[in-house]
């Protein structure tokens, strides 16, 4: 079965602090992994994606994520949080086994304190 | 360029009524997807079109749900005999190629459906 687990439905950090949002996946075949961000009343926007080219993936707005096969993880990080990073973040996975559909985690709401 | 658009942005209906939700994908995108997002959850897959045909409709919850894409561009999601449990945000996404697993899916802003 293919699924995505995002640990922590809510994460709170201070402005300037490290952001770490956790994502673990399960897949019986090599996965492709995505992080999307959703700002209030807006659509999902792609932050970055892992397509097997490189395990460390850099995305927009200073975010990056590292694919770790041994840990079945794809955690999202940013060295220094900004107030504008406050949003909901979704990890998603797809693979050959499940066709083109994305399977999403439940999401993590990031709060940035001033 | 223009992104994915969805209309209406909000739809309130009564239990038992029929509704149609429209999606305009990015021009030239072959693949189109519908997802449903319930409160506090991530989006859940409903159906995927390659061109005009539904390549995968395994996510449609029951036969009250139906979607079409007659000319390979605009798509309509149709829900018959709506139930209160259908209340959710319905998201549409498109991607450039059919069958491109690594292609980015571009999402619209969604239609918030409320069934009273």
PDB file of C-alpha atoms in Angstrom:
ATOM      1  CA  UNK A   1       0.000   0.000   0.000  1.00  0.00           C
ATOM      2  CA  UNK A   2       1.089   3.529  -0.622  1.00  0.00           C
ATOM      3  CA  UNK A   3       0.599   6.184   2.007  1.00  0.00           C
ATOM      4  CA  UNK A   4       2.099   9.329   3.424  1.00  0.00           C
ATOM      5  CA  UNK A   5       2.457  10.254   7.089  1.00  0.00           C
ATOM      6  CA  UNK A   6       3.153  13.791   8.179  1.00  0.00           C
ATOM      7  CA  UNK A   7       4.163  13.909  11.822  1.00  0.00           C
ATOM      8  CA  UNK A   8       2.661  16.887  13.594  1.00  0.00           C
ATOM      9  CA  UNK A   9      -0.516  18.494  12.354  1.00  0.00           C
ATOM     10  CA  UNK A  10       0.707  21.827  13.754  1.00  0.00           C
ATOM     11  CA  UNK A  11       4.275  23.129  14.031  1.00  0.00           C
ATOM     12  CA  UNK A  12       5.195  26.444  15.602  1.00  0.00           C
ATOM     13  CA  UNK A  13       8.586  28.139  15.188  1.00  0.00           C
ATOM     14  CA  UNK A  14      10.003  31.555  15.925  1.00  0.00           C
ATOM     15  CA  UNK A  15      10.938  33.872  13.103  1.00  0.00           C
ATOM     16  CA  UNK A  16      14.529  33.110  12.097  1.00  0.00           C
ATOM     17  CA  UNK A  17      14.463  29.588  13.525  1.00  0.00           C
ATOM     18  CA  UNK A  18      14.905  26.340  11.624  1.00  0.00           C
ATOM     19  CA  UNK A  19      11.819  24.883  10.002  1.00  0.00           C
ATOM     20  CA  UNK A  20      11.524  21.085   9.926  1.00  0.00           C
ATOM     21  CA  UNK A  21       8.382  19.419   8.613  1.00  0.00           C
ATOM     22  CA  UNK A  22       8.409  15.643   8.617  1.00  0.00           C
ATOM     23  CA  UNK A  23       7.150  13.302   5.929  1.00  0.00           C
ATOM     24  CA  UNK A  24       7.395   9.530   5.766  1.00  0.00           C
ATOM     25  CA  UNK A  25       6.076   7.478   2.886  1.00  0.00           C
ATOM     26  CA  UNK A  26       5.442   3.877   2.093  1.00  0.00           C
ATOM     27  CA  UNK A  27       5.787   2.476  -1.402  1.00  0.00           C
ATOM     28  CA  UNK A  28       6.635  -0.925  -2.795  1.00  0.00           C
ATOM     29  CA  UNK A  29       8.290   0.616  -5.858  1.00  0.00           C
ATOM     30  CA  UNK A  30      10.583   3.651  -6.279  1.00  0.00           C
ATOM     31  CA  UNK A  31       8.601   6.749  -5.353  1.00  0.00           C
ATOM     32  CA  UNK A  32       8.432  10.279  -6.619  1.00  0.00           C
ATOM     33  CA  UNK A  33       7.844  12.781  -3.843  1.00  0.00           C
ATOM     34  CA  UNK A  34       6.442  16.286  -3.723  1.00  0.00           C
ATOM     35  CA  UNK A  35       5.942  19.093  -1.232  1.00  0.00           C
ATOM     36  CA  UNK A  36       3.111  21.550  -1.818  1.00  0.00           C
ATOM     37  CA  UNK A  37       2.215  24.679   0.146  1.00  0.00           C
ATOM     38  CA  UNK A  38      -1.284  26.066   0.570  1.00  0.00           C
ATOM     39  CA  UNK A  39      -1.807  29.643   1.684  1.00  0.00           C
ATOM     40  CA  UNK A  40      -5.242  30.625   3.010  1.00  0.00           C
ATOM     41  CA  UNK A  41      -7.869  30.780   0.271  1.00  0.00           C
ATOM     42  CA  UNK A  42      -5.339  29.836  -2.393  1.00  0.00           C
ATOM     43  CA  UNK A  43      -4.591  26.722  -4.407  1.00  0.00           C
ATOM     44  CA  UNK A  44      -1.774  24.278  -3.767  1.00  0.00           C
ATOM     45  CA  UNK A  45       1.602  25.491  -5.012  1.00  0.00           C
ATOM     46  CA  UNK A  46       4.550  23.195  -5.668  1.00  0.00           C
ATOM     47  CA  UNK A  47       7.563  23.856  -3.430  1.00  0.00           C
ATOM     48  CA  UNK A  48       9.823  21.093  -4.715  1.00  0.00           C
ATOM     49  CA  UNK A  49       9.866  17.534  -6.011  1.00  0.00           C
ATOM     50  CA  UNK A  50      12.097  14.478  -5.935  1.00  0.00           C
ATOM     51  CA  UNK A  51      12.351  12.700  -9.279  1.00  0.00           C
ATOM     52  CA  UNK A  52      15.340  10.423  -8.543  1.00  0.00           C
ATOM     53  CA  UNK A  53      17.919  12.777 -10.079  1.00  0.00           C
ATOM     54  CA  UNK A  54      19.383  13.962  -6.770  1.00  0.00           C
ATOM     55  CA  UNK A  55      18.518  13.085  -3.190  1.00  0.00           C
ATOM     56  CA  UNK A  56      18.818  16.676  -1.940  1.00  0.00           C
ATOM     57  CA  UNK A  57      16.246  18.807  -3.645  1.00  0.00           C
ATOM     58  CA  UNK A  58      16.116  22.584  -3.495  1.00  0.00           C
ATOM     59  CA  UNK A  59      12.852  24.387  -4.007  1.00  0.00           C
ATOM     60  CA  UNK A  60      11.364  27.844  -3.968  1.00  0.00           C
ATOM     61  CA  UNK A  61      11.468  30.304  -1.066  1.00  0.00           C
ATOM     62  CA  UNK A  62      14.602  28.735   0.452  1.00  0.00           C
ATOM     63  CA  UNK A  63      13.063  25.331   1.179  1.00  0.00           C
ATOM     64  CA  UNK A  64      14.838  22.040   0.581  1.00  0.00           C
ATOM     65  CA  UNK A  65      14.163  18.369   1.237  1.00  0.00           C
ATOM     66  CA  UNK A  66      16.281  15.240   1.342  1.00  0.00           C
ATOM     67  CA  UNK A  67      15.133  11.856   0.103  1.00  0.00           C
ATOM     68  CA  UNK A  68      16.350   9.094   2.430  1.00  0.00           C
ATOM     69  CA  UNK A  69      15.395   5.690   1.121  1.00  0.00           C
ATOM     70  CA  UNK A  70      16.640   3.828   4.199  1.00  0.00           C
ATOM     71  CA  UNK A  71      14.377   5.920   6.401  1.00  0.00           C
ATOM     72  CA  UNK A  72      11.541   6.233   3.837  1.00  0.00           C
ATOM     73  CA  UNK A  73      11.547   9.935   4.584  1.00  0.00           C
ATOM     74  CA  UNK A  74      11.373  13.203   2.685  1.00  0.00           C
ATOM     75  CA  UNK A  75      11.523  15.889   5.365  1.00  0.00           C
ATOM     76  CA  UNK A  76      11.187  19.560   4.418  1.00  0.00           C
ATOM     77  CA  UNK A  77      13.564  22.125   5.914  1.00  0.00           C
ATOM     78  CA  UNK A  78      14.332  25.817   5.784  1.00  0.00           C
ATOM     79  CA  UNK A  79      17.234  27.320   7.747  1.00  0.00           C
ATOM     80  CA  UNK A  80      15.474  30.496   8.806  1.00  0.00           C
ATOM     81  CA  UNK A  81      11.709  30.916   9.058  1.00  0.00           C
ATOM     82  CA  UNK A  82      10.001  34.033   7.781  1.00  0.00           C
ATOM     83  CA  UNK A  83       6.573  35.285   8.737  1.00  0.00           C
ATOM     84  CA  UNK A  84       5.437  34.737   5.153  1.00  0.00           C
ATOM     85  CA  UNK A  85       6.121  30.993   5.512  1.00  0.00           C
ATOM     86  CA  UNK A  86       3.021  30.565   7.664  1.00  0.00           C
ATOM     87  CA  UNK A  87       0.798  28.210   5.675  1.00  0.00           C
ATOM     88  CA  UNK A  88      -0.229  24.569   5.410  1.00  0.00           C
ATOM     89  CA  UNK A  89       2.253  22.153   3.878  1.00  0.00           C
ATOM     90  CA  UNK A  90       1.412  18.876   2.191  1.00  0.00           C
ATOM     91  CA  UNK A  91       3.717  15.996   1.317  1.00  0.00           C
ATOM     92  CA  UNK A  92       2.624  13.756  -1.559  1.00  0.00           C
ATOM     93  CA  UNK A  93       3.871  10.610  -3.253  1.00  0.00           C
ATOM     94  CA  UNK A  94       3.285   8.845  -6.543  1.00  0.00           C
ATOM     95  CA  UNK A  95       4.851   5.886  -8.329  1.00  0.00           C
ATOM     96  CA  UNK A  96       4.448   3.517 -11.269  1.00  0.00           C
ATOM     97  CA  UNK A  97       2.316   1.235  -9.137  1.00  0.00           C
ATOM     98  CA  UNK A  98      -0.369   3.846  -8.565  1.00  0.00           C
ATOM     99  CA  UNK A  99      -0.334   5.703 -11.832  1.00  0.00           C
ATOM    100  CA  UNK A 100      -0.472   9.437 -12.034  1.00  0.00           C
ATOM    101  CA  UNK A 101      -2.464  10.177  -8.925  1.00  0.00           C
ATOM    102  CA  UNK A 102      -0.827  11.947  -6.023  1.00  0.00           C
ATOM    103  CA  UNK A 103      -1.368  10.483  -2.562  1.00  0.00           C
ATOM    104  CA  UNK A 104      -1.245  13.263   0.005  1.00  0.00           C
ATOM    105  CA  UNK A 105      -0.502  13.378   3.680  1.00  0.00           C
ATOM    106  CA  UNK A 106      -2.902  15.092   6.061  1.00  0.00           C
ATOM    107  CA  UNK A 107      -0.890  18.298   6.069  1.00  0.00           C
ATOM    108  CA  UNK A 108       1.083  20.325   8.615  1.00  0.00           C
ATOM    109  CA  UNK A 109       0.088  23.849   9.557  1.00  0.00           C
ATOM    110  CA  UNK A 110       3.171  25.985  10.133  1.00  0.00           C
ATOM    111  CA  UNK A 111       2.882  28.930  12.486  1.00  0.00           C
ATOM    112  CA  UNK A 112       5.696  31.492  12.640  1.00  0.00           C
ATOM    113  CA  UNK A 113       5.936  33.588  15.783  1.00  0.00           C
ATOM    114  CA  UNK A 114       7.481  37.042  15.805  1.00  0.00           C
TER     115      UNK A 114
ATOM    116  CA  UNK B   1       0.199  32.824 -18.134  1.00  0.00           C
ATOM    117  CA  UNK B   2      -3.193  31.828 -16.851  1.00  0.00           C
ATOM    118  CA  UNK B   3      -3.323  29.082 -14.288  1.00  0.00           C
ATOM    119  CA  UNK B   4      -6.007  26.514 -13.556  1.00  0.00           C
ATOM    120  CA  UNK B   5      -9.351  28.140 -12.892  1.00  0.00           C
ATOM    121  CA  UNK B   6     -12.417  26.687 -11.212  1.00  0.00           C
ATOM    122  CA  UNK B   7     -15.983  27.895 -11.042  1.00  0.00           C
ATOM    123  CA  UNK B   8     -17.868  28.570  -8.934  1.00  0.00           C
ATOM    124  CA  UNK B   9     -15.547  29.362  -6.050  1.00  0.00           C
ATOM    125  CA  UNK B  10     -18.338  28.567  -3.610  1.00  0.00           C
ATOM    126  CA  UNK B  11     -21.475  26.506  -4.039  1.00  0.00           C
ATOM    127  CA  UNK B  12     -24.183  26.033  -1.441  1.00  0.00           C
ATOM    128  CA  UNK B  13     -26.882  23.526  -2.221  1.00  0.00           C
ATOM    129  CA  UNK B  14     -29.547  21.498  -0.493  1.00  0.00           C
ATOM    130  CA  UNK B  15     -29.406  17.794   0.169  1.00  0.00           C
ATOM    131  CA  UNK B  16     -30.676  15.851  -2.810  1.00  0.00           C
ATOM    132  CA  UNK B  17     -29.874  18.507  -5.417  1.00  0.00           C
ATOM    133  CA  UNK B  18     -27.620  18.147  -8.469  1.00  0.00           C
ATOM    134  CA  UNK B  19     -24.441  20.230  -8.845  1.00  0.00           C
ATOM    135  CA  UNK B  20     -21.838  20.805 -11.512  1.00  0.00           C
ATOM    136  CA  UNK B  21     -18.323  22.037 -10.835  1.00  0.00           C
ATOM    137  CA  UNK B  22     -16.200  23.359 -13.692  1.00  0.00           C
ATOM    138  CA  UNK B  23     -12.451  23.266 -14.253  1.00  0.00           C
ATOM    139  CA  UNK B  24     -10.452  25.153 -16.899  1.00  0.00           C
ATOM    140  CA  UNK B  25      -6.954  23.660 -17.063  1.00  0.00           C
ATOM    141  CA  UNK B  26      -3.801  25.370 -18.245  1.00  0.00           C
ATOM    142  CA  UNK B  27      -3.944  25.675 -22.023  1.00  0.00           C
ATOM    143  CA  UNK B  28      -2.261  22.763 -23.755  1.00  0.00           C
ATOM    144  CA  UNK B  29      -2.161  20.493 -20.719  1.00  0.00           C
ATOM    145  CA  UNK B  30      -3.125  16.963 -21.633  1.00  0.00           C
ATOM    146  CA  UNK B  31      -3.716  15.541 -18.163  1.00  0.00           C
ATOM    147  CA  UNK B  32      -6.446  16.723 -15.794  1.00  0.00           C
ATOM    148  CA  UNK B  33      -7.185  15.569 -12.261  1.00  0.00           C
ATOM    149  CA  UNK B  34      -9.929  16.032  -9.701  1.00  0.00           C
ATOM    150  CA  UNK B  35      -9.270  15.767  -5.976  1.00  0.00           C
ATOM    151  CA  UNK B  36     -11.475  16.305  -2.931  1.00  0.00           C
ATOM    152  CA  UNK B  37     -10.220  17.913   0.266  1.00  0.00           C
ATOM    153  CA  UNK B  38     -12.250  17.513   3.431  1.00  0.00           C
ATOM    154  CA  UNK B  39     -11.667  19.685   6.466  1.00  0.00           C
ATOM    155  CA  UNK B  40      -8.400  18.854   8.206  1.00  0.00           C
ATOM    156  CA  UNK B  41      -7.294  16.364   5.579  1.00  0.00           C
ATOM    157  CA  UNK B  42      -5.082  16.297   2.536  1.00  0.00           C
ATOM    158  CA  UNK B  43      -6.526  16.143  -0.960  1.00  0.00           C
ATOM    159  CA  UNK B  44      -7.862  12.743  -2.038  1.00  0.00           C
ATOM    160  CA  UNK B  45      -7.781  11.603  -5.655  1.00  0.00           C
ATOM    161  CA  UNK B  46     -11.071  11.272  -7.505  1.00  0.00           C
ATOM    162  CA  UNK B  47     -10.433  10.919 -11.244  1.00  0.00           C
ATOM    163  CA  UNK B  48      -7.738  11.450 -13.895  1.00  0.00           C
ATOM    164  CA  UNK B  49      -8.221  12.303 -17.571  1.00  0.00           C
ATOM    165  CA  UNK B  50      -5.778  11.759 -20.417  1.00  0.00           C
ATOM    166  CA  UNK B  51      -7.212  13.958 -23.129  1.00  0.00           C
ATOM    167  CA  UNK B  52     -10.930  13.272 -23.373  1.00  0.00           C
ATOM    168  CA  UNK B  53     -10.981   9.888 -21.685  1.00  0.00           C
ATOM    169  CA  UNK B  54     -11.013   9.011 -18.005  1.00  0.00           C
ATOM    170  CA  UNK B  55      -7.844   6.970 -17.525  1.00  0.00           C
ATOM    171  CA  UNK B  56      -8.454   6.293 -13.839  1.00  0.00           C
ATOM    172  CA  UNK B  57     -11.734   6.884 -11.993  1.00  0.00           C
ATOM    173  CA  UNK B  58     -10.936   4.647  -9.046  1.00  0.00           C
ATOM    174  CA  UNK B  59     -11.289   7.492  -6.559  1.00  0.00           C
ATOM    175  CA  UNK B  60     -14.907   8.351  -7.311  1.00  0.00           C
ATOM    176  CA  UNK B  61     -16.751   7.417  -4.109  1.00  0.00           C
ATOM    177  CA  UNK B  62     -19.939   6.091  -5.727  1.00  0.00           C
ATOM    178  CA  UNK B  63     -22.095   6.326  -8.831  1.00  0.00           C
ATOM    179  CA  UNK B  64     -23.504   9.706  -7.816  1.00  0.00           C
ATOM    180  CA  UNK B  65     -20.215  11.212  -8.956  1.00  0.00           C
ATOM    181  CA  UNK B  66     -19.379  11.583 -12.639  1.00  0.00           C
ATOM    182  CA  UNK B  67     -16.914  13.709 -14.593  1.00  0.00           C
ATOM    183  CA  UNK B  68     -16.505  14.554 -18.263  1.00  0.00           C
ATOM    184  CA  UNK B  69     -13.961  16.272 -20.476  1.00  0.00           C
ATOM    185  CA  UNK B  70     -15.594  16.147 -23.911  1.00  0.00           C
ATOM    186  CA  UNK B  71     -13.102  18.219 -25.892  1.00  0.00           C
ATOM    187  CA  UNK B  72      -9.973  17.455 -23.930  1.00  0.00           C
ATOM    188  CA  UNK B  73      -9.853  20.824 -22.237  1.00  0.00           C
ATOM    189  CA  UNK B  74     -12.576  21.977 -19.823  1.00  0.00           C
ATOM    190  CA  UNK B  75     -13.845  19.373 -17.384  1.00  0.00           C
ATOM    191  CA  UNK B  76     -17.044  19.198 -15.366  1.00  0.00           C
ATOM    192  CA  UNK B  77     -17.508  17.210 -12.172  1.00  0.00           C
ATOM    193  CA  UNK B  78     -21.147  16.278 -11.669  1.00  0.00           C
ATOM    194  CA  UNK B  79     -22.680  15.183  -8.386  1.00  0.00           C
ATOM    195  CA  UNK B  80     -26.218  13.818  -8.280  1.00  0.00           C
ATOM    196  CA  UNK B  81     -28.465  13.612  -5.214  1.00  0.00           C
ATOM    197  CA  UNK B  82     -25.976  15.479  -3.057  1.00  0.00           C
ATOM    198  CA  UNK B  83     -25.497  14.412   0.543  1.00  0.00           C
ATOM    199  CA  UNK B  84     -24.155  16.380   3.500  1.00  0.00           C
ATOM    200  CA  UNK B  85     -21.047  14.194   3.435  1.00  0.00           C
ATOM    201  CA  UNK B  86     -20.192  15.556  -0.012  1.00  0.00           C
ATOM    202  CA  UNK B  87     -19.346  18.909   1.554  1.00  0.00           C
ATOM    203  CA  UNK B  88     -15.670  19.584   0.849  1.00  0.00           C
ATOM    204  CA  UNK B  89     -13.333  21.607  -1.326  1.00  0.00           C
ATOM    205  CA  UNK B  90     -13.089  20.109  -4.802  1.00  0.00           C
ATOM    206  CA  UNK B  91      -9.703  20.714  -6.402  1.00  0.00           C
ATOM    207  CA  UNK B  92      -8.760  20.463 -10.038  1.00  0.00           C
ATOM    208  CA  UNK B  93      -5.203  20.111 -11.316  1.00  0.00           C
ATOM    209  CA  UNK B  94      -3.583  19.807 -14.714  1.00  0.00           C
ATOM    210  CA  UNK B  95      -0.192  18.678 -15.975  1.00  0.00           C
ATOM    211  CA  UNK B  96       1.500  18.926 -19.313  1.00  0.00           C
ATOM    212  CA  UNK B  97       1.809  15.297 -20.352  1.00  0.00           C
ATOM    213  CA  UNK B  98      -0.304  12.218 -19.989  1.00  0.00           C
ATOM    214  CA  UNK B  99       1.598   9.536 -18.144  1.00  0.00           C
ATOM    215  CA  UNK B 100       4.281  11.851 -16.785  1.00  0.00           C
ATOM    216  CA  UNK B 101       4.724  10.688 -13.201  1.00  0.00           C
ATOM    217  CA  UNK B 102       7.266  13.382 -12.412  1.00  0.00           C
ATOM    218  CA  UNK B 103       5.302  16.180 -14.072  1.00  0.00           C
ATOM    219  CA  UNK B 104       4.143  18.944 -11.795  1.00  0.00           C
ATOM    220  CA  UNK B 105       0.414  19.027 -11.196  1.00  0.00           C
ATOM    221  CA  UNK B 106      -0.795  22.644 -11.136  1.00  0.00           C
ATOM    222  CA  UNK B 107      -3.780  23.167  -8.886  1.00  0.00           C
ATOM    223  CA  UNK B 108      -6.696  25.532  -9.133  1.00  0.00           C
ATOM    224  CA  UNK B 109      -8.085  27.449  -6.132  1.00  0.00           C
ATOM    225  CA  UNK B 110     -10.872  24.930  -5.628  1.00  0.00           C
ATOM    226  CA  UNK B 111     -14.642  24.998  -5.331  1.00  0.00           C
ATOM    227  CA  UNK B 112     -15.988  24.902  -1.801  1.00  0.00           C
ATOM    228  CA  UNK B 113     -19.190  22.824  -1.836  1.00  0.00           C
ATOM    229  CA  UNK B 114     -21.555  23.018   1.101  1.00  0.00           C
ATOM    230  CA  UNK B 115     -24.554  20.701   1.211  1.00  0.00           C
ATOM    231  CA  UNK B 116     -27.185  21.806   3.711  1.00  0.00           C
TER     232      UNK B 116
END
